[in-house]
Coordinates of C-alpha atoms in Angstrom, one line a residue:
M1 CA -33.9 3.6 12.6
T2 CA -31.1 5.0 10.5
E3 CA -30.4 8.7 11.2
A4 CA -32.0 10.9 8.5
I5 CA -30.0 13.3 6.4
A6 CA -31.6 16.7 5.7
G7 CA -33.3 16.8 2.3
Q8 CA -32.7 13.1 1.6
A9 CA -35.8 11.2 0.3
K10 CA -37.1 8.5 2.6
Y11 CA -36.6 5.8 0.0
H12 CA -32.9 6.8 -0.4
R13 CA -32.5 6.4 3.4
V14 CA -33.8 2.9 3.1
A15 CA -31.6 2.1 0.1
N16 CA -28.5 3.6 1.6
A17 CA -28.9 1.6 4.9
L18 CA -29.6 -1.7 3.2
R19 CA -26.8 -1.2 0.7
R20 CA -24.3 -0.5 3.5
E21 CA -25.4 -3.7 5.3
I22 CA -25.1 -5.8 2.1
Q23 CA -21.6 -4.4 1.5
Q24 CA -20.6 -5.1 5.1
G25 CA -21.7 -8.7 4.7
K26 CA -24.6 -8.6 7.2
F27 CA -26.6 -10.7 4.7
D28 CA -25.2 -14.0 3.5
P29 CA -24.4 -14.2 -0.3
S30 CA -27.8 -15.1 -1.9
G31 CA -29.3 -14.4 1.6
R32 CA -32.9 -13.3 1.9
L33 CA -33.7 -9.7 3.0
P34 CA -36.4 -9.0 5.6
A35 CA -40.0 -8.8 4.3
E36 CA -41.1 -5.4 3.0
T37 CA -43.4 -5.0 6.0
D38 CA -40.5 -5.6 8.4
I39 CA -38.3 -3.1 6.6
A40 CA -41.2 -0.5 6.6
K41 CA -41.6 -0.9 10.3
R42 CA -37.9 -0.6 10.9
F43 CA -37.6 2.7 9.1
A44 CA -41.1 4.0 9.9
V45 CA -42.0 4.4 6.3
S46 CA -44.8 3.1 4.0
P47 CA -44.5 -0.2 2.0
P48 CA -44.4 1.8 -1.3
T49 CA -41.4 3.8 0.0
V50 CA -39.7 0.5 0.8
R51 CA -40.4 -0.8 -2.7
Q52 CA -38.8 2.4 -4.1
G53 CA -35.7 1.8 -2.1
L54 CA -35.5 -1.8 -3.2
A55 CA -35.9 -0.7 -6.8
V56 CA -32.7 1.5 -6.4
L57 CA -30.7 -1.6 -5.2
R58 CA -32.2 -3.8 -7.9
A59 CA -31.1 -1.3 -10.5
E60 CA -27.6 -1.3 -9.1
G61 CA -27.4 -5.1 -9.4
L62 CA -27.3 -5.7 -5.6
I63 CA -30.5 -7.6 -5.2
D64 CA -33.0 -9.8 -7.1
S65 CA -36.7 -10.1 -6.3
Q66 CA -38.4 -13.4 -6.9
Q67 CA -42.2 -13.6 -7.1
G68 CA -43.7 -15.3 -4.1
R69 CA -40.3 -15.9 -2.5
G70 CA -39.0 -12.5 -1.5
T71 CA -35.9 -10.4 -2.2
F72 CA -32.4 -11.8 -2.1
V73 CA -28.8 -10.5 -2.2
R74 CA -27.6 -11.1 -5.7
K75 CA -24.9 -13.8 -6.0
G76 CA -21.8 -12.4 -7.7
R77 CA -23.1 -8.9 -7.3
P78 CA -21.0 -6.2 -9.1
H79 CA -18.6 -4.0 -7.1
Q80 CA -19.7 -0.4 -6.8
R81 CA -17.3 2.5 -7.3
R82 CA -18.5 5.7 -5.5
S83 CA -15.6 8.0 -6.1
R84 CA -17.0 11.0 -4.3
H85 CA -17.3 9.1 -1.0
R86 CA -14.2 6.8 -1.0
Y87 CA -11.7 9.2 0.6
G88 CA -14.1 10.3 3.5
R89 CA -14.9 6.7 4.3
A90 CA -11.2 5.7 4.4
R91 CA -10.3 8.7 6.6
G92 CA -13.0 7.5 9.0
D93 CA -12.1 3.8 9.3
Q94 CA -8.3 4.0 8.4
Q95 CA -8.7 1.0 6.2
L96 CA -7.8 0.3 2.6
L97 CA -10.0 1.8 -0.1
T98 CA -11.1 -1.8 -1.0
P99 CA -11.1 -3.6 2.3
D100 CA -13.5 -6.3 1.1
L101 CA -11.0 -7.7 -1.4
R102 CA -7.7 -9.5 -0.7
H103 CA -4.7 -7.4 -1.8
E104 CA -1.4 -8.7 -3.3
I105 CA 1.4 -6.4 -4.3
D106 CA 3.0 -7.7 -7.5
F107 CA 5.8 -5.0 -7.6
A108 CA 6.9 -2.0 -5.6
G109 CA 9.9 0.1 -6.5
R110 CA 11.2 2.6 -9.0
A111 CA 10.3 2.3 -12.7
P112 CA 9.8 4.5 -15.7
V113 CA 6.4 6.0 -15.9
P114 CA 4.3 4.8 -19.0
A115 CA 3.3 7.4 -21.6
H116 CA -0.4 7.5 -20.7
I117 CA 0.4 8.1 -17.0
A118 CA 3.2 10.6 -17.7
E119 CA 0.6 12.7 -19.6
V120 CA -1.6 13.1 -16.5
M121 CA 1.3 13.5 -14.2
D122 CA 2.7 16.4 -16.3
V123 CA 6.1 14.7 -16.6
P124 CA 8.1 13.4 -19.5
T125 CA 7.5 9.8 -20.6
G126 CA 10.1 7.5 -18.9
T127 CA 10.5 9.7 -15.8
E128 CA 11.4 7.5 -12.8
V129 CA 8.6 7.2 -10.3
V130 CA 7.7 4.9 -7.4
V131 CA 5.3 2.2 -8.8
R132 CA 3.1 -0.1 -6.8
R133 CA 1.4 -2.8 -8.9
R134 CA -1.5 -4.6 -7.3
H135 CA -3.8 -7.6 -7.9
L136 CA -7.0 -7.9 -6.0
F137 CA -9.0 -11.1 -5.3
D138 CA -12.4 -12.1 -3.9
K139 CA -11.6 -13.2 -0.3
E140 CA -14.0 -16.2 -0.4
T141 CA -13.6 -17.6 -4.0
G142 CA -10.1 -16.3 -4.9
R143 CA -11.4 -15.0 -8.1
P144 CA -9.3 -12.1 -9.5
E145 CA -11.4 -8.9 -9.5
E146 CA -9.0 -6.0 -10.2
V147 CA -5.5 -5.2 -11.5
G148 CA -4.0 -1.8 -11.1
A149 CA -1.0 0.3 -10.2
S150 CA -0.2 3.5 -8.3
Y151 CA 2.4 6.0 -9.5
I152 CA 3.9 8.4 -7.0
P153 CA 6.7 11.0 -7.4
V154 CA 10.0 9.8 -6.2
E155 CA 10.4 12.9 -4.1
I156 CA 7.4 11.8 -2.1
A157 CA 7.6 8.0 -1.8
G158 CA 11.3 7.4 -2.5
G159 CA 13.1 5.7 0.3
T160 CA 9.9 4.9 2.2
F161 CA 8.0 1.7 3.0
M162 CA 6.0 2.4 -0.1
E163 CA 8.9 1.0 -2.1
E164 CA 8.4 -2.4 -0.4
P165 CA 6.2 -5.1 -2.0
S166 CA 3.8 -5.4 1.0
V167 CA 0.3 -4.2 1.6
V168 CA 0.3 -0.8 3.4
P169 CA -1.3 -0.6 6.8
K170 CA -4.0 1.9 5.7
A171 CA -5.3 3.4 2.5
L172 CA -2.3 4.3 0.2
F173 CA -3.5 7.9 -0.1
L174 CA -3.2 8.4 3.7
C175 CA 0.4 7.1 3.5
V176 CA 1.1 9.5 0.6
E177 CA -0.4 12.4 2.5
D178 CA 1.8 11.6 5.5
A179 CA 4.9 11.5 3.3
A180 CA 4.0 14.7 1.3
G181 CA 3.0 16.7 4.3
Q182 CA -0.3 17.8 2.6
R183 CA -3.7 16.4 1.9
Y184 CA -5.3 15.4 -1.4
A185 CA -7.4 18.4 -2.5
T186 CA -8.7 17.6 -6.0
A187 CA -9.1 14.4 -8.0
K188 CA -10.0 13.6 -11.6
D189 CA -11.2 10.3 -13.0
L190 CA -10.8 9.3 -16.7
W191 CA -13.0 6.3 -17.5
R192 CA -12.7 4.0 -20.5
C193 CA -14.4 0.8 -21.5
R194 CA -12.0 -1.1 -23.8
M195 CA -10.6 -4.5 -24.6
P196 CA -8.0 -5.8 -22.2
T197 CA -4.3 -6.0 -22.9
P198 CA -3.0 -9.6 -23.0
D199 CA -1.5 -9.2 -19.5
E200 CA -4.8 -7.9 -18.1
A201 CA -6.8 -10.7 -19.8
A202 CA -4.5 -13.3 -18.3
A203 CA -4.5 -11.7 -14.8
L204 CA -8.3 -11.3 -14.7
Q205 CA -8.9 -14.8 -16.3
L206 CA -11.1 -13.2 -18.9
S207 CA -12.7 -15.1 -21.8
T208 CA -12.0 -14.1 -25.3
G209 CA -13.9 -10.9 -26.3
A210 CA -14.7 -9.8 -22.7
P211 CA -14.2 -6.1 -22.2
V212 CA -12.8 -4.3 -19.2
M213 CA -13.5 -1.0 -17.4
N214 CA -10.5 1.1 -16.8
V215 CA -10.0 4.3 -14.8
V216 CA -7.0 6.6 -14.4
H217 CA -7.4 8.5 -11.2
T218 CA -5.3 11.6 -10.7
A219 CA -5.0 13.2 -7.2
R220 CA -3.5 16.6 -6.6
G221 CA -2.5 18.3 -3.3
E222 CA -3.3 21.6 -1.9
D223 CA -0.5 23.3 -3.9
G224 CA -1.8 21.8 -7.2
R225 CA 1.0 19.2 -7.8
V226 CA 0.2 15.6 -8.5
L227 CA 0.6 13.4 -5.5
E228 CA -0.6 10.1 -7.0
V229 CA -2.0 8.6 -10.2
S230 CA -3.8 5.4 -9.7
E231 CA -4.9 3.1 -12.5
S232 CA -7.5 0.3 -12.0
T233 CA -8.9 -2.2 -14.4
W234 CA -11.9 -4.5 -13.8
P235 CA -14.0 -7.0 -15.9
A236 CA -16.6 -4.7 -17.3
D237 CA -19.5 -6.8 -16.1
R238 CA -18.4 -6.8 -12.5
V239 CA -18.3 -3.1 -11.7
V240 CA -20.9 -0.3 -11.5
I241 CA -20.0 3.3 -11.4
V242 CA -22.3 5.3 -9.2
D243 CA -22.1 9.1 -9.2
E244 CA -24.6 11.0 -7.1
Y245 CA -24.6 14.8 -7.1
E246 CA -26.8 17.9 -6.8
V247 CA -28.4 19.1 -10.0
E248 CA -27.7 22.8 -10.8
P249 CA -30.9 24.7 -10.4
H250 CA -29.8 27.7 -12.6
A251 CA -28.0 28.3 -15.8
A252 CA -24.2 27.7 -15.5
E253 CA -21.2 27.7 -17.8
P254 CA -18.7 25.0 -16.7
D255 CA -15.1 25.1 -17.6
S256 CA -15.4 21.9 -19.5
P257 CA -19.0 21.3 -20.7
S258 CA -20.2 17.7 -21.1
E259 CA -20.3 16.4 -24.7
I260 CA -22.8 13.6 -24.0

């Protein structure tokens, strides 16, 4: 049975374990999950608890339930972005942040930073930085899933292997930490759902009118300076953003209140 986490609801334990196994490929694409009674026995929970856990995965687009047939891994399931847990997982396994996709580096070297990235890097537009542009594909089908780029200050990445157009041996942020001599301490994500640029539409093989999901991810070190800005773009119907957090039990005044 999966080890329990203090305070975690039983159905979340079931959902988390099954989600992890789906993402690790332990079930074939469109493969059938064990029967609810078998899952209940495995986790020592009741069938209603199992159904709650499966409902979480169904809402995330990972599984489909078919009356009289069972529950199946969804074919072409969307990729999940769990920003709060990405760094910790990569520190543990020393792999790329998206190890389930095939990576290609389209460009690596020095280039002027575009205006929207310069704004979050706190540098003038056109400042020279080290840029790594990437193109990610489904390993089995070859379908393009993501385009993006990372922007790193020259004083950190200049003259290093990060200027070479090859996939780095571990998550890029670990390489940046090594070069900068400090760890990532804070991060901020700016999400937008928008229409793709012509280059994005061509790279992702999108049909006319298909939107994309775009995130600009800014990571700062322990001294507050920007260590990396990463931009990623996906077809909007192929990504799910999952943000789990504790709800504040008391009145609080955040620095930047939510508007929606």
